[in-house]
PDB file of C-alpha atoms in Angstrom:
ATOM      1  CA  ASP A   5     112.713  98.269 125.624  1.00 60.00           C
ATOM      2  CA  ALA A   6     113.014  96.564 122.265  1.00 78.00           C
ATOM      3  CA  GLY A   7     113.486  98.826 119.285  1.00 92.00           C
ATOM      4  CA  VAL A   8     111.628  98.685 115.988  1.00 95.00           C
ATOM      5  CA  THR A   9     111.723  95.178 114.579  1.00 96.00           C
ATOM      6  CA  GLN A  10     111.284  94.125 110.972  1.00 97.00           C
ATOM      7  CA  SER A  11     110.921  90.793 109.227  1.00 96.00           C
ATOM      8  CA  PRO A  12     112.261  89.196 107.213  1.00 97.00           C
ATOM      9  CA  THR A  13     115.829  90.477 107.191  1.00 95.00           C
ATOM     10  CA  HIS A  14     116.472  89.500 103.608  1.00 96.00           C
ATOM     11  CA  LEU A  15     114.188  88.442 100.785  1.00 96.00           C
ATOM     12  CA  ILE A  16     114.732  87.386  97.181  1.00 98.00           C
ATOM     13  CA  LYS A  17     111.778  87.516  94.800  1.00 98.00           C
ATOM     14  CA  THR A  18     111.199  87.177  91.071  1.00 98.00           C
ATOM     15  CA  ARG A  19     109.738  89.877  88.850  1.00 98.00           C
ATOM     16  CA  GLY A  20     105.945  89.841  88.908  1.00 98.00           C
ATOM     17  CA  GLN A  21     105.696  88.278  92.349  1.00 98.00           C
ATOM     18  CA  HIS A  22     104.153  89.798  95.447  1.00 98.00           C
ATOM     19  CA  VAL A  23     105.919  90.531  98.751  1.00 98.00           C
ATOM     20  CA  THR A  24     104.797  91.361 102.295  1.00 98.00           C
ATOM     21  CA  LEU A  25     107.129  93.057 104.753  1.00 98.00           C
ATOM     22  CA  ARG A  26     106.360  93.336 108.436  1.00 98.00           C
ATOM     23  CA  CYS A  27     107.168  95.856 111.142  1.00 98.00           C
ATOM     24  CA  SER A  28     106.606  96.049 114.887  1.00 97.00           C
ATOM     25  CA  PRO A  29     107.004  99.532 116.400  1.00 95.00           C
ATOM     26  CA  ILE A  30     108.543 100.411 119.714  1.00 93.00           C
ATOM     27  CA  SER A  31     106.131  99.600 122.511  1.00 92.00           C
ATOM     28  CA  GLY A  32     103.732 102.505 122.998  1.00 88.00           C
ATOM     29  CA  HIS A  33     104.381 104.052 119.594  1.00 90.00           C
ATOM     30  CA  LYS A  34     101.242 104.410 117.499  1.00 90.00           C
ATOM     31  CA  SER A  35     102.717 105.959 114.348  1.00 91.00           C
ATOM     32  CA  VAL A  36     104.517 103.829 111.765  1.00 94.00           C
ATOM     33  CA  SER A  37     106.148 105.039 108.569  1.00 95.00           C
ATOM     34  CA  TRP A  38     107.693 103.130 105.674  1.00 97.00           C
ATOM     35  CA  TYR A  39     110.652 104.261 103.595  1.00 97.00           C
ATOM     36  CA  GLN A  40     112.440 102.826 100.575  1.00 98.00           C
ATOM     37  CA  GLN A  41     116.206 103.205 100.370  1.00 96.00           C
ATOM     38  CA  VAL A  42     117.738 102.398  97.012  1.00 95.00           C
ATOM     39  CA  LEU A  43     121.482 101.744  97.032  1.00 91.00           C
ATOM     40  CA  GLY A  44     123.397 105.006  97.086  1.00 89.00           C
ATOM     41  CA  GLN A  45     120.378 107.151  97.897  1.00 93.00           C
ATOM     42  CA  GLY A  46     118.646 108.501 100.963  1.00 95.00           C
ATOM     43  CA  PRO A  47     115.402 106.943 102.203  1.00 96.00           C
ATOM     44  CA  GLN A  48     112.239 107.883 100.301  1.00 96.00           C
ATOM     45  CA  PHE A  49     108.915 108.179 102.134  1.00 94.00           C
ATOM     46  CA  ILE A  50     106.280 105.625 101.142  1.00 95.00           C
ATOM     47  CA  PHE A  51     103.517 105.656 103.788  1.00 92.00           C
ATOM     48  CA  GLN A  52     102.670 106.840 107.249  1.00 92.00           C
ATOM     49  CA  TYR A  53     100.021 105.232 109.430  1.00 93.00           C
ATOM     50  CA  TYR A  54      98.653 106.457 112.734  1.00 89.00           C
ATOM     51  CA  GLU A  55      95.946 104.750 114.752  1.00 87.00           C
ATOM     52  CA  LYS A  56      95.382 102.321 111.858  1.00 89.00           C
ATOM     53  CA  GLU A  57      94.651 105.100 109.375  1.00 90.00           C
ATOM     54  CA  GLU A  58      96.792 106.185 106.439  1.00 90.00           C
ATOM     55  CA  ARG A  59      98.027 109.686 107.214  1.00 88.00           C
ATOM     56  CA  GLY A  60     100.461 110.201 104.372  1.00 87.00           C
ATOM     57  CA  ARG A  61     101.541 108.680 101.082  1.00 90.00           C
ATOM     58  CA  GLY A  62     104.660 109.343  99.053  1.00 91.00           C
ATOM     59  CA  ASN A  63     105.074 109.300  95.293  1.00 92.00           C
ATOM     60  CA  PHE A  64     104.862 105.552  94.810  1.00 96.00           C
ATOM     61  CA  PRO A  65     102.614 103.565  92.438  1.00 97.00           C
ATOM     62  CA  ASP A  66      99.447 101.774  93.526  1.00 96.00           C
ATOM     63  CA  ARG A  67     101.391  98.500  93.535  1.00 98.00           C
ATOM     64  CA  PHE A  68     102.527  99.624  96.983  1.00 98.00           C
ATOM     65  CA  SER A  69     100.022  99.322  99.814  1.00 97.00           C
ATOM     66  CA  ALA A  70     100.186  99.072 103.575  1.00 97.00           C
ATOM     67  CA  ARG A  71      98.058  98.633 106.634  1.00 96.00           C
ATOM     68  CA  GLN A  72      98.346  98.973 110.392  1.00 96.00           C
ATOM     69  CA  PHE A  73      96.873  96.515 112.840  1.00 96.00           C
ATOM     70  CA  PRO A  74      95.177  97.104 116.235  1.00 95.00           C
ATOM     71  CA  ASN A  75      98.478  96.316 117.994  1.00 94.00           C
ATOM     72  CA  TYR A  76     100.099  99.065 115.836  1.00 94.00           C
ATOM     73  CA  SER A  77     102.269  96.655 113.869  1.00 97.00           C
ATOM     74  CA  SER A  78     102.262  97.212 110.143  1.00 97.00           C
ATOM     75  CA  GLU A  79     102.618  95.432 106.819  1.00 98.00           C
ATOM     76  CA  LEU A  80     103.919  96.802 103.543  1.00 98.00           C
ATOM     77  CA  ASN A  81     102.741  94.981 100.440  1.00 98.00           C
ATOM     78  CA  VAL A  82     104.201  95.304  96.981  1.00 98.00           C
ATOM     79  CA  ASN A  83     102.516  93.664  93.986  1.00 97.00           C
ATOM     80  CA  ALA A  84     103.870  92.889  90.529  1.00 98.00           C
ATOM     81  CA  LEU A  85     107.484  93.342  91.603  1.00 98.00           C
ATOM     82  CA  LEU A  86     109.875  95.126  89.274  1.00 98.00           C
ATOM     83  CA  LEU A  87     113.661  94.998  89.253  1.00 97.00           C
ATOM     84  CA  GLY A  88     113.611  98.623  90.408  1.00 96.00           C
ATOM     85  CA  ASP A  89     111.852  97.631  93.616  1.00 98.00           C
ATOM     86  CA  SER A  90     115.113  96.118  94.856  1.00 98.00           C
ATOM     87  CA  ALA A  91     115.986  98.193  97.915  1.00 97.00           C
ATOM     88  CA  LEU A  92     116.258  98.333 101.673  1.00 96.00           C
ATOM     89  CA  TYR A  93     112.791  98.893 103.124  1.00 97.00           C
ATOM     90  CA  LEU A  94     112.853 100.740 106.419  1.00 97.00           C
ATOM     91  CA  CYS A  95     110.133 101.016 109.001  1.00 97.00           C
ATOM     92  CA  ALA A  96     110.121 103.831 111.551  1.00 95.00           C
ATOM     93  CA  SER A  97     107.967 104.483 114.581  1.00 93.00           C
ATOM     94  CA  ARG A  98     107.244 107.547 116.648  1.00 89.00           C
ATOM     95  CA  GLY A  99     105.545 108.089 119.972  1.00 80.00           C
ATOM     96  CA  LEU A 100     103.329 110.968 121.043  1.00 70.00           C
ATOM     97  CA  ARG A 101     105.288 111.916 124.125  1.00 63.00           C
ATOM     98  CA  GLN A 102     108.710 112.115 122.539  1.00 61.00           C
ATOM     99  CA  GLY A 103     110.087 114.700 120.203  1.00 68.00           C
ATOM    100  CA  TYR A 104     109.529 114.699 116.496  1.00 77.00           C
ATOM    101  CA  GLU A 105     112.199 112.153 115.644  1.00 86.00           C
ATOM    102  CA  GLN A 106     111.374 108.770 114.210  1.00 91.00           C
ATOM    103  CA  TYR A 107     113.153 105.584 115.247  1.00 93.00           C
ATOM    104  CA  PHE A 108     114.104 103.178 112.501  1.00 95.00           C
ATOM    105  CA  GLY A 109     114.269  99.417 112.355  1.00 95.00           C
ATOM    106  CA  PRO A 110     117.141  97.483 110.756  1.00 94.00           C
ATOM    107  CA  GLY A 111     115.277  97.172 107.466  1.00 95.00           C
ATOM    108  CA  THR A 112     114.371  94.397 105.062  1.00 96.00           C
ATOM    109  CA  ARG A 113     116.701  93.937 102.100  1.00 96.00           C
ATOM    110  CA  LEU A 114     114.555  93.023  99.074  1.00 97.00           C
ATOM    111  CA  THR A 115     116.223  91.735  95.933  1.00 97.00           C
ATOM    112  CA  VAL A 116     114.105  91.282  92.803  1.00 98.00           C
ATOM    113  CA  THR A 117     115.604  89.077  90.081  1.00 97.00           C
TER     114      THR A 117
ATOM    115  CA  ALA B 209     107.798 120.929  98.632  1.00 79.00           C
ATOM    116  CA  GLN B 210     110.699 120.260 100.912  1.00 87.00           C
ATOM    117  CA  SER B 211     114.204 119.203  99.952  1.00 93.00           C
ATOM    118  CA  VAL B 212     117.628 118.535 101.431  1.00 96.00           C
ATOM    119  CA  ALA B 213     121.034 118.838  99.824  1.00 97.00           C
ATOM    120  CA  GLN B 214     124.199 117.213 101.090  1.00 98.00           C
ATOM    121  CA  PRO B 215     126.833 118.643  98.735  1.00 96.00           C
ATOM    122  CA  GLU B 216     129.607 116.197  99.613  1.00 97.00           C
ATOM    123  CA  ASP B 217     129.321 112.542  98.689  1.00 96.00           C
ATOM    124  CA  GLN B 218     132.338 111.764 100.872  1.00 97.00           C
ATOM    125  CA  VAL B 219     134.274 113.474 103.640  1.00 98.00           C
ATOM    126  CA  ASN B 220     137.674 112.255 104.785  1.00 98.00           C
ATOM    127  CA  VAL B 221     139.154 113.396 108.081  1.00 98.00           C
ATOM    128  CA  ALA B 222     142.078 112.283 110.220  1.00 98.00           C
ATOM    129  CA  GLU B 223     141.344 110.785 113.612  1.00 98.00           C
ATOM    130  CA  GLY B 224     141.400 113.459 116.301  1.00 97.00           C
ATOM    131  CA  ASN B 225     140.637 116.285 113.880  1.00 98.00           C
ATOM    132  CA  PRO B 226     137.345 118.175 113.843  1.00 97.00           C
ATOM    133  CA  LEU B 227     134.772 117.082 111.299  1.00 97.00           C
ATOM    134  CA  THR B 228     131.943 118.844 109.490  1.00 98.00           C
ATOM    135  CA  VAL B 229     129.269 117.269 107.319  1.00 98.00           C
ATOM    136  CA  LYS B 230     127.263 119.848 105.387  1.00 98.00           C
ATOM    137  CA  CYS B 231     123.505 120.062 104.882  1.00 98.00           C
ATOM    138  CA  THR B 232     121.246 122.699 103.355  1.00 98.00           C
ATOM    139  CA  TYR B 233     117.491 122.518 103.225  1.00 96.00           C
ATOM    140  CA  SER B 234     114.407 124.046 101.661  1.00 94.00           C
ATOM    141  CA  VAL B 235     110.948 124.139 103.229  1.00 89.00           C
ATOM    142  CA  SER B 236     108.052 126.555 102.951  1.00 85.00           C
ATOM    143  CA  GLY B 237     107.391 126.692 106.693  1.00 83.00           C
ATOM    144  CA  ASN B 238     109.450 126.244 109.829  1.00 85.00           C
ATOM    145  CA  PRO B 239     112.079 123.538 109.430  1.00 90.00           C
ATOM    146  CA  TYR B 240     112.338 120.573 111.719  1.00 91.00           C
ATOM    147  CA  LEU B 241     115.815 119.186 111.063  1.00 94.00           C
ATOM    148  CA  PHE B 242     117.403 115.850 111.888  1.00 95.00           C
ATOM    149  CA  TRP B 243     120.661 113.974 111.500  1.00 97.00           C
ATOM    150  CA  TYR B 244     120.784 110.202 111.255  1.00 97.00           C
ATOM    151  CA  VAL B 245     123.743 107.816 110.925  1.00 97.00           C
ATOM    152  CA  GLN B 246     123.729 104.503 109.096  1.00 95.00           C
ATOM    153  CA  TYR B 247     126.302 101.779 109.572  1.00 91.00           C
ATOM    154  CA  PRO B 248     126.751  99.092 106.874  1.00 85.00           C
ATOM    155  CA  ASN B 249     123.723  96.817 106.485  1.00 76.00           C
ATOM    156  CA  ARG B 250     121.924  98.576 109.306  1.00 80.00           C
ATOM    157  CA  GLY B 251     118.950 100.882 109.736  1.00 85.00           C
ATOM    158  CA  LEU B 252     119.181 104.574 110.555  1.00 93.00           C
ATOM    159  CA  GLN B 253     120.173 105.707 114.031  1.00 94.00           C
ATOM    160  CA  PHE B 254     118.946 109.080 115.332  1.00 94.00           C
ATOM    161  CA  LEU B 255     121.734 111.519 116.295  1.00 96.00           C
ATOM    162  CA  LEU B 256     120.120 114.898 116.962  1.00 95.00           C
ATOM    163  CA  LYS B 257     117.394 117.317 115.993  1.00 93.00           C
ATOM    164  CA  TYR B 258     116.560 121.006 115.760  1.00 93.00           C
ATOM    165  CA  ILE B 259     112.967 122.004 116.358  1.00 89.00           C
ATOM    166  CA  THR B 260     113.231 125.417 117.980  1.00 85.00           C
ATOM    167  CA  GLY B 261     115.442 127.280 120.440  1.00 87.00           C
ATOM    168  CA  ASP B 262     119.228 127.442 120.522  1.00 89.00           C
ATOM    169  CA  ASN B 263     120.878 127.271 117.130  1.00 92.00           C
ATOM    170  CA  LEU B 264     123.543 124.891 118.421  1.00 95.00           C
ATOM    171  CA  VAL B 265     122.099 121.506 119.313  1.00 95.00           C
ATOM    172  CA  LYS B 266     123.953 118.658 120.937  1.00 95.00           C
ATOM    173  CA  GLY B 267     123.291 115.017 120.270  1.00 94.00           C
ATOM    174  CA  SER B 268     124.596 111.504 120.737  1.00 92.00           C
ATOM    175  CA  TYR B 269     128.255 110.409 120.662  1.00 93.00           C
ATOM    176  CA  GLY B 270     129.631 113.947 120.937  1.00 95.00           C
ATOM    177  CA  PHE B 271     127.991 115.221 117.749  1.00 97.00           C
ATOM    178  CA  GLU B 272     126.468 118.658 117.476  1.00 97.00           C
ATOM    179  CA  ALA B 273     124.847 120.667 114.720  1.00 98.00           C
ATOM    180  CA  GLU B 274     124.432 124.348 114.022  1.00 96.00           C
ATOM    181  CA  PHE B 275     121.191 125.692 112.611  1.00 96.00           C
ATOM    182  CA  ASN B 276     121.597 128.785 110.421  1.00 96.00           C
ATOM    183  CA  LYS B 277     118.288 130.172 109.244  1.00 94.00           C
ATOM    184  CA  SER B 278     119.706 132.810 106.904  1.00 94.00           C
ATOM    185  CA  GLN B 279     121.861 130.246 105.110  1.00 96.00           C
ATOM    186  CA  THR B 280     119.236 127.484 105.413  1.00 96.00           C
ATOM    187  CA  SER B 281     121.929 125.163 106.686  1.00 97.00           C
ATOM    188  CA  PHE B 282     122.219 122.535 109.398  1.00 98.00           C
ATOM    189  CA  HIS B 283     125.823 121.321 109.411  1.00 98.00           C
ATOM    190  CA  LEU B 284     126.845 118.375 111.572  1.00 98.00           C
ATOM    191  CA  LYS B 285     130.027 118.776 113.589  1.00 98.00           C
ATOM    192  CA  LYS B 286     132.258 116.960 116.018  1.00 98.00           C
ATOM    193  CA  PRO B 287     135.343 118.454 117.699  1.00 97.00           C
ATOM    194  CA  SER B 288     137.461 115.284 117.528  1.00 97.00           C
ATOM    195  CA  ALA B 289     136.718 112.474 115.076  1.00 97.00           C
ATOM    196  CA  LEU B 290     136.995 108.793 115.964  1.00 97.00           C
ATOM    197  CA  VAL B 291     137.596 105.906 113.570  1.00 96.00           C
ATOM    198  CA  SER B 292     134.306 104.454 114.826  1.00 95.00           C
ATOM    199  CA  ASP B 293     132.503 107.544 113.460  1.00 96.00           C
ATOM    200  CA  SER B 294     133.095 106.223 109.925  1.00 96.00           C
ATOM    201  CA  ALA B 295     129.605 105.683 108.489  1.00 96.00           C
ATOM    202  CA  LEU B 296     126.951 107.156 106.213  1.00 97.00           C
ATOM    203  CA  TYR B 297     125.287 110.324 107.505  1.00 98.00           C
ATOM    204  CA  PHE B 298     121.882 111.577 106.450  1.00 98.00           C
ATOM    205  CA  CYS B 299     120.312 114.968 106.977  1.00 98.00           C
ATOM    206  CA  ALA B 300     116.495 115.099 106.959  1.00 96.00           C
ATOM    207  CA  VAL B 301     113.852 117.814 107.116  1.00 94.00           C
ATOM    208  CA  ARG B 302     110.189 118.017 107.911  1.00 88.00           C
ATOM    209  CA  ASP B 303     108.040 121.084 107.301  1.00 76.00           C
ATOM    210  CA  GLY B 304     106.921 122.121 110.783  1.00 67.00           C
ATOM    211  CA  SER B 305     103.925 124.030 109.490  1.00 62.00           C
ATOM    212  CA  TYR B 306     102.129 120.851 108.423  1.00 59.00           C
ATOM    213  CA  SER B 307      99.633 119.087 110.597  1.00 55.00           C
ATOM    214  CA  GLY B 308      97.374 116.155 110.015  1.00 51.00           C
ATOM    215  CA  ALA B 309      97.905 113.843 107.090  1.00 45.00           C
ATOM    216  CA  GLY B 310     101.497 113.106 106.200  1.00 49.00           C
ATOM    217  CA  SER B 311     102.794 115.421 108.851  1.00 63.00           C
ATOM    218  CA  TYR B 312     105.624 113.133 109.874  1.00 74.00           C
ATOM    219  CA  GLN B 313     107.035 112.616 106.409  1.00 85.00           C
ATOM    220  CA  LEU B 314     110.781 113.140 106.448  1.00 91.00           C
ATOM    221  CA  THR B 315     112.691 114.174 103.341  1.00 93.00           C
ATOM    222  CA  PHE B 316     116.276 112.923 103.339  1.00 96.00           C
ATOM    223  CA  GLY B 317     119.415 114.019 101.592  1.00 97.00           C
ATOM    224  CA  LYS B 318     121.445 111.549  99.512  1.00 97.00           C
ATOM    225  CA  GLY B 319     123.868 110.963 102.337  1.00 97.00           C
ATOM    226  CA  THR B 320     127.532 111.714 103.017  1.00 98.00           C
ATOM    227  CA  LYS B 321     130.030 108.950 103.592  1.00 97.00           C
ATOM    228  CA  LEU B 322     132.387 109.896 106.413  1.00 97.00           C
ATOM    229  CA  SER B 323     135.752 108.163 106.554  1.00 97.00           C
ATOM    230  CA  VAL B 324     137.950 108.776 109.587  1.00 97.00           C
ATOM    231  CA  ILE B 325     141.534 107.835 108.868  1.00 96.00           C
ATOM    232  CA  PRO B 326     143.636 106.452 111.745  1.00 95.00           C
TER     233      PRO B 326
END
């Protein structure tokens, strides 16, 4: 089975622009979470979606939004980009029948200039 | 609120020697604990977890971890380190008493860089 996939791999944007990151979970997984990992830090929780509904939100501004589609893939949107938004954005999925661990994708490296 | 502390930014160990990467946690309910490894320019790879049961849990690639409730610790161990174990290791916790919204939010430590010297 394919793991969690994310696109694009790398992205360079300018301050003030908008960005959309995409994630496809492992087949059969209905829960998707997004994390931001700033260089030198551990991942920080942004959102969790399950069955297309937001189930959790971390301490991030309203510029960050997300959604989950009927096929359980997900998008993370960030508006009005700031230099501080430069980070590795990780998507993780989890299935109902497995344990409590989440499985992470390779991430999208976002650079804001 | 839940939190994780990894007190060592870096751990150096000689190949073949045992290794330990330390983690302490704080949660209000029952802790669900995880270790992940991250190789350069890659996502996080799941190593092992503690949910309930035996305090010593075994995971991938010969790693194990010991849960100590009284010390609120979950140290990662391996009897004999390999050069290929060199990577960034993250400890994470989830409060097991939560259900419903946000229940799968993981809180991560800052990470410990493990260097295994040949």
